[in-house]
mmCIF file with all atom_site columns, C-alpha atoms in Angstrom:
data_model
loop_
_atom_site.group_PDB
_atom_site.id
_atom_site.type_symbol
_atom_site.label_atom_id
_atom_site.label_alt_id
_atom_site.label_comp_id
_atom_site.label_asym_id
_atom_site.label_entity_id
_atom_site.label_seq_id
_atom_site.pdbx_PDB_ins_code
_atom_site.Cartn_x
_atom_site.Cartn_y
_atom_site.Cartn_z
_atom_site.occupancy
_atom_site.B_iso_or_equiv
_atom_site.pdbx_formal_charge
_atom_site.auth_seq_id
_atom_site.auth_comp_id
_atom_site.auth_asym_id
_atom_site.auth_atom_id
_atom_site.pdbx_PDB_model_num
ATOM 1   C CA . UNK A 1 1   ? 152.459 -31.463 -60.526 1.00 62.00 ? 82  UNK A CA 1
ATOM 2   C CA . UNK A 1 2   ? 151.354 -27.832 -60.553 1.00 69.00 ? 83  UNK A CA 1
ATOM 3   C CA . UNK A 1 3   ? 147.873 -28.779 -61.787 1.00 71.00 ? 84  UNK A CA 1
ATOM 4   C CA . UNK A 1 4   ? 147.466 -31.325 -58.984 1.00 74.00 ? 85  UNK A CA 1
ATOM 5   C CA . UNK A 1 5   ? 148.374 -28.787 -56.324 1.00 72.00 ? 86  UNK A CA 1
ATOM 6   C CA . UNK A 1 6   ? 146.089 -26.272 -58.032 1.00 76.00 ? 87  UNK A CA 1
ATOM 7   C CA . UNK A 1 7   ? 143.038 -28.507 -57.636 1.00 78.00 ? 88  UNK A CA 1
ATOM 8   C CA . UNK A 1 8   ? 143.778 -29.983 -54.201 1.00 83.00 ? 89  UNK A CA 1
ATOM 9   C CA . UNK A 1 9   ? 142.219 -26.957 -52.544 1.00 81.00 ? 90  UNK A CA 1
ATOM 10  C CA . UNK A 1 10  ? 138.816 -28.217 -53.733 1.00 86.00 ? 91  UNK A CA 1
ATOM 11  C CA . UNK A 1 11  ? 139.118 -31.616 -52.034 1.00 88.00 ? 92  UNK A CA 1
ATOM 12  C CA . UNK A 1 12  ? 137.337 -30.644 -48.773 1.00 90.00 ? 93  UNK A CA 1
ATOM 13  C CA . UNK A 1 13  ? 134.428 -29.086 -50.672 1.00 90.00 ? 94  UNK A CA 1
ATOM 14  C CA . UNK A 1 14  ? 133.952 -32.209 -52.772 1.00 92.00 ? 95  UNK A CA 1
ATOM 15  C CA . UNK A 1 15  ? 134.198 -34.306 -49.607 1.00 91.00 ? 96  UNK A CA 1
ATOM 16  C CA . UNK A 1 16  ? 131.401 -32.374 -47.895 1.00 91.00 ? 97  UNK A CA 1
ATOM 17  C CA . UNK A 1 17  ? 129.359 -32.389 -51.125 1.00 92.00 ? 98  UNK A CA 1
ATOM 18  C CA . UNK A 1 18  ? 129.672 -36.170 -51.330 1.00 92.00 ? 99  UNK A CA 1
ATOM 19  C CA . UNK A 1 19  ? 128.619 -36.549 -47.672 1.00 91.00 ? 100 UNK A CA 1
ATOM 20  C CA . UNK A 1 20  ? 125.603 -34.313 -48.284 1.00 91.00 ? 101 UNK A CA 1
ATOM 21  C CA . UNK A 1 21  ? 124.613 -36.253 -51.415 1.00 92.00 ? 102 UNK A CA 1
ATOM 22  C CA . UNK A 1 22  ? 125.009 -39.571 -49.578 1.00 91.00 ? 103 UNK A CA 1
ATOM 23  C CA . UNK A 1 23  ? 122.898 -38.256 -46.697 1.00 89.00 ? 104 UNK A CA 1
ATOM 24  C CA . UNK A 1 24  ? 120.272 -37.042 -49.185 1.00 91.00 ? 105 UNK A CA 1
ATOM 25  C CA . UNK A 1 25  ? 120.196 -40.417 -50.951 1.00 92.00 ? 106 UNK A CA 1
ATOM 26  C CA . UNK A 1 26  ? 119.693 -42.359 -47.728 1.00 89.00 ? 107 UNK A CA 1
ATOM 27  C CA . UNK A 1 27  ? 116.962 -40.040 -46.421 1.00 88.00 ? 108 UNK A CA 1
ATOM 28  C CA . UNK A 1 28  ? 115.268 -39.858 -49.828 1.00 88.00 ? 109 UNK A CA 1
ATOM 29  C CA . UNK A 1 29  ? 114.910 -43.647 -49.933 1.00 88.00 ? 110 UNK A CA 1
ATOM 30  C CA . UNK A 1 30  ? 113.138 -43.656 -46.579 1.00 87.00 ? 111 UNK A CA 1
ATOM 31  C CA . UNK A 1 31  ? 111.318 -40.331 -46.372 1.00 85.00 ? 112 UNK A CA 1
ATOM 32  C CA . UNK A 1 32  ? 110.713 -39.297 -49.978 1.00 80.00 ? 113 UNK A CA 1
ATOM 33  C CA . UNK A 1 33  ? 110.195 -35.659 -50.856 1.00 83.00 ? 114 UNK A CA 1
ATOM 34  C CA . UNK A 1 34  ? 110.976 -34.378 -47.346 1.00 82.00 ? 115 UNK A CA 1
ATOM 35  C CA . UNK A 1 35  ? 114.672 -35.057 -48.002 1.00 84.00 ? 116 UNK A CA 1
ATOM 36  C CA . UNK A 1 36  ? 115.085 -32.242 -50.516 1.00 88.00 ? 117 UNK A CA 1
ATOM 37  C CA . UNK A 1 37  ? 115.861 -29.499 -47.953 1.00 88.00 ? 118 UNK A CA 1
ATOM 38  C CA . UNK A 1 38  ? 119.071 -31.421 -47.215 1.00 87.00 ? 119 UNK A CA 1
ATOM 39  C CA . UNK A 1 39  ? 120.344 -30.283 -50.594 1.00 89.00 ? 120 UNK A CA 1
ATOM 40  C CA . UNK A 1 40  ? 120.328 -26.692 -49.315 1.00 91.00 ? 121 UNK A CA 1
ATOM 41  C CA . UNK A 1 41  ? 123.406 -27.568 -47.250 1.00 90.00 ? 122 UNK A CA 1
ATOM 42  C CA . UNK A 1 42  ? 125.318 -28.086 -50.516 1.00 91.00 ? 123 UNK A CA 1
ATOM 43  C CA . UNK A 1 43  ? 124.863 -24.496 -51.735 1.00 91.00 ? 124 UNK A CA 1
ATOM 44  C CA . UNK A 1 44  ? 127.819 -22.912 -49.867 1.00 91.00 ? 125 UNK A CA 1
ATOM 45  C CA . UNK A 1 45  ? 130.175 -25.684 -50.969 1.00 90.00 ? 126 UNK A CA 1
ATOM 46  C CA . UNK A 1 46  ? 129.096 -25.414 -54.600 1.00 91.00 ? 127 UNK A CA 1
ATOM 47  C CA . UNK A 1 47  ? 129.495 -21.646 -54.361 1.00 90.00 ? 128 UNK A CA 1
ATOM 48  C CA . UNK A 1 48  ? 133.061 -22.072 -53.112 1.00 90.00 ? 129 UNK A CA 1
ATOM 49  C CA . UNK A 1 49  ? 133.918 -24.369 -56.015 1.00 89.00 ? 130 UNK A CA 1
ATOM 50  C CA . UNK A 1 50  ? 132.382 -22.084 -58.647 1.00 90.00 ? 131 UNK A CA 1
ATOM 51  C CA . UNK A 1 51  ? 133.325 -18.644 -57.293 1.00 88.00 ? 132 UNK A CA 1
ATOM 52  C CA . UNK A 1 52  ? 135.680 -18.787 -54.277 1.00 85.00 ? 133 UNK A CA 1
ATOM 53  C CA . UNK A 1 53  ? 135.181 -16.227 -51.546 1.00 85.00 ? 134 UNK A CA 1
ATOM 54  C CA . UNK A 1 54  ? 137.635 -15.872 -48.655 1.00 86.00 ? 135 UNK A CA 1
ATOM 55  C CA . UNK A 1 55  ? 135.051 -14.700 -46.106 1.00 88.00 ? 136 UNK A CA 1
ATOM 56  C CA . UNK A 1 56  ? 132.663 -17.555 -46.863 1.00 88.00 ? 137 UNK A CA 1
ATOM 57  C CA . UNK A 1 57  ? 135.589 -19.966 -46.823 1.00 87.00 ? 138 UNK A CA 1
ATOM 58  C CA . UNK A 1 58  ? 136.696 -18.756 -43.388 1.00 90.00 ? 139 UNK A CA 1
ATOM 59  C CA . UNK A 1 59  ? 133.119 -18.965 -42.083 1.00 90.00 ? 140 UNK A CA 1
ATOM 60  C CA . UNK A 1 60  ? 132.697 -22.514 -43.406 1.00 88.00 ? 141 UNK A CA 1
ATOM 61  C CA . UNK A 1 61  ? 135.997 -23.519 -41.838 1.00 88.00 ? 142 UNK A CA 1
ATOM 62  C CA . UNK A 1 62  ? 135.114 -22.141 -38.401 1.00 92.00 ? 143 UNK A CA 1
ATOM 63  C CA . UNK A 1 63  ? 131.564 -23.524 -38.420 1.00 91.00 ? 144 UNK A CA 1
ATOM 64  C CA . UNK A 1 64  ? 132.641 -26.993 -39.473 1.00 89.00 ? 145 UNK A CA 1
ATOM 65  C CA . UNK A 1 65  ? 135.533 -27.089 -37.005 1.00 91.00 ? 146 UNK A CA 1
ATOM 66  C CA . UNK A 1 66  ? 133.010 -26.353 -34.247 1.00 91.00 ? 147 UNK A CA 1
ATOM 67  C CA . UNK A 1 67  ? 130.616 -29.005 -35.559 1.00 88.00 ? 148 UNK A CA 1
ATOM 68  C CA . UNK A 1 68  ? 133.447 -31.515 -35.948 1.00 88.00 ? 149 UNK A CA 1
ATOM 69  C CA . UNK A 1 69  ? 134.619 -30.838 -32.405 1.00 89.00 ? 150 UNK A CA 1
ATOM 70  C CA . UNK A 1 70  ? 131.088 -31.511 -31.209 1.00 88.00 ? 151 UNK A CA 1
ATOM 71  C CA . UNK A 1 71  ? 131.049 -34.728 -33.271 1.00 84.00 ? 152 UNK A CA 1
ATOM 72  C CA . UNK A 1 72  ? 134.331 -35.828 -31.713 1.00 87.00 ? 153 UNK A CA 1
ATOM 73  C CA . UNK A 1 73  ? 132.967 -35.198 -28.233 1.00 86.00 ? 154 UNK A CA 1
ATOM 74  C CA . UNK A 1 74  ? 129.712 -37.041 -28.999 1.00 82.00 ? 155 UNK A CA 1
ATOM 75  C CA . UNK A 1 75  ? 131.655 -39.920 -30.577 1.00 81.00 ? 156 UNK A CA 1
ATOM 76  C CA . UNK A 1 76  ? 133.911 -40.293 -27.544 1.00 83.00 ? 157 UNK A CA 1
ATOM 77  C CA . UNK A 1 77  ? 130.947 -40.198 -25.143 1.00 80.00 ? 158 UNK A CA 1
ATOM 78  C CA . UNK A 1 78  ? 129.179 -42.803 -27.252 1.00 75.00 ? 159 UNK A CA 1
ATOM 79  C CA . UNK A 1 79  ? 132.346 -44.893 -27.340 1.00 74.00 ? 160 UNK A CA 1
ATOM 80  C CA . UNK A 1 80  ? 132.598 -44.944 -23.558 1.00 78.00 ? 161 UNK A CA 1
ATOM 81  C CA . UNK A 1 81  ? 128.899 -45.668 -22.967 1.00 75.00 ? 162 UNK A CA 1
ATOM 82  C CA . UNK A 1 82  ? 128.754 -48.860 -25.034 1.00 65.00 ? 163 UNK A CA 1
ATOM 83  C CA . UNK A 1 83  ? 129.250 -51.788 -22.683 1.00 66.00 ? 164 UNK A CA 1
ATOM 84  C CA . UNK A 1 84  ? 128.470 -54.731 -24.927 1.00 69.00 ? 165 UNK A CA 1
ATOM 85  C CA . UNK A 1 85  ? 130.713 -54.780 -28.019 1.00 68.00 ? 166 UNK A CA 1
ATOM 86  C CA . UNK A 1 86  ? 128.806 -56.681 -30.692 1.00 75.00 ? 167 UNK A CA 1
ATOM 87  C CA . UNK A 1 87  ? 130.007 -56.892 -34.277 1.00 76.00 ? 168 UNK A CA 1
ATOM 88  C CA . UNK A 1 88  ? 127.530 -54.242 -35.395 1.00 77.00 ? 169 UNK A CA 1
ATOM 89  C CA . UNK A 1 89  ? 128.636 -51.845 -32.658 1.00 72.00 ? 170 UNK A CA 1
ATOM 90  C CA . UNK A 1 90  ? 132.294 -52.412 -33.589 1.00 75.00 ? 171 UNK A CA 1
ATOM 91  C CA . UNK A 1 91  ? 131.579 -51.601 -37.242 1.00 80.00 ? 172 UNK A CA 1
ATOM 92  C CA . UNK A 1 92  ? 129.533 -48.564 -36.165 1.00 77.00 ? 173 UNK A CA 1
ATOM 93  C CA . UNK A 1 93  ? 132.409 -47.314 -34.036 1.00 77.00 ? 174 UNK A CA 1
ATOM 94  C CA . UNK A 1 94  ? 134.951 -47.924 -36.800 1.00 83.00 ? 175 UNK A CA 1
ATOM 95  C CA . UNK A 1 95  ? 133.034 -46.183 -39.588 1.00 84.00 ? 176 UNK A CA 1
ATOM 96  C CA . UNK A 1 96  ? 131.800 -43.454 -37.262 1.00 81.00 ? 177 UNK A CA 1
ATOM 97  C CA . UNK A 1 97  ? 135.372 -42.795 -36.154 1.00 83.00 ? 178 UNK A CA 1
ATOM 98  C CA . UNK A 1 98  ? 136.551 -42.517 -39.742 1.00 89.00 ? 179 UNK A CA 1
ATOM 99  C CA . UNK A 1 99  ? 133.742 -40.061 -40.523 1.00 87.00 ? 180 UNK A CA 1
ATOM 100 C CA . UNK A 1 100 ? 134.449 -37.941 -37.436 1.00 87.00 ? 181 UNK A CA 1
ATOM 101 C CA . UNK A 1 101 ? 138.187 -37.741 -38.108 1.00 89.00 ? 182 UNK A CA 1
ATOM 102 C CA . UNK A 1 102 ? 137.671 -37.044 -41.824 1.00 91.00 ? 183 UNK A CA 1
ATOM 103 C CA . UNK A 1 103 ? 135.215 -34.227 -41.056 1.00 90.00 ? 184 UNK A CA 1
ATOM 104 C CA . UNK A 1 104 ? 137.687 -32.628 -38.666 1.00 91.00 ? 185 UNK A CA 1
ATOM 105 C CA . UNK A 1 105 ? 140.584 -32.902 -41.122 1.00 92.00 ? 186 UNK A CA 1
ATOM 106 C CA . UNK A 1 106 ? 138.538 -31.474 -43.988 1.00 91.00 ? 187 UNK A CA 1
ATOM 107 C CA . UNK A 1 107 ? 137.365 -28.601 -41.768 1.00 91.00 ? 188 UNK A CA 1
ATOM 108 C CA . UNK A 1 108 ? 140.959 -27.802 -40.884 1.00 91.00 ? 189 UNK A CA 1
ATOM 109 C CA . UNK A 1 109 ? 141.833 -27.951 -44.583 1.00 90.00 ? 190 UNK A CA 1
ATOM 110 C CA . UNK A 1 110 ? 139.087 -25.439 -45.397 1.00 88.00 ? 191 UNK A CA 1
ATOM 111 C CA . UNK A 1 111 ? 140.357 -23.119 -42.673 1.00 88.00 ? 192 UNK A CA 1
ATOM 112 C CA . UNK A 1 112 ? 143.917 -23.476 -43.940 1.00 88.00 ? 193 UNK A CA 1
ATOM 113 C CA . UNK A 1 113 ? 142.750 -22.577 -47.452 1.00 84.00 ? 194 UNK A CA 1
ATOM 114 C CA . UNK A 1 114 ? 141.074 -19.448 -46.142 1.00 84.00 ? 195 UNK A CA 1
ATOM 115 C CA . UNK A 1 115 ? 144.187 -18.359 -44.279 1.00 85.00 ? 196 UNK A CA 1
ATOM 116 C CA . UNK A 1 116 ? 146.435 -18.912 -47.271 1.00 77.00 ? 197 UNK A CA 1
ATOM 117 C CA . UNK A 1 117 ? 146.262 -16.363 -50.084 1.00 61.00 ? 198 UNK A CA 1
ATOM 118 C CA . UNK A 1 118 ? 145.125 -18.841 -52.764 1.00 53.00 ? 199 UNK A CA 1
ATOM 119 C CA . UNK A 1 119 ? 141.701 -17.315 -53.343 1.00 47.00 ? 200 UNK A CA 1
#
């Protein structure tokens, strides 16, 4: 049980890394070589997994809480502006809502890790 709790602090970093890699894969299929700058977003998360730093962790937490709050606001505005609810718009709203909530939870988790004295 101790080993599980030891490695759970890396869950939000692996989540954001997987989102970045998924985003890169989708853009790379359509755009080609212009998708490679997306991989630069993965550097801070890889750095936190390899050599944890409390200041970088706190900065990542604050930045991604702000971005997630913006995503929540944009999601809610988009939710209220859709008048015709087709099946594709319902699936978009469902998966988009899961992504928005997961980003916010993972951002809070990163901030919690930076406040705790684990690093």
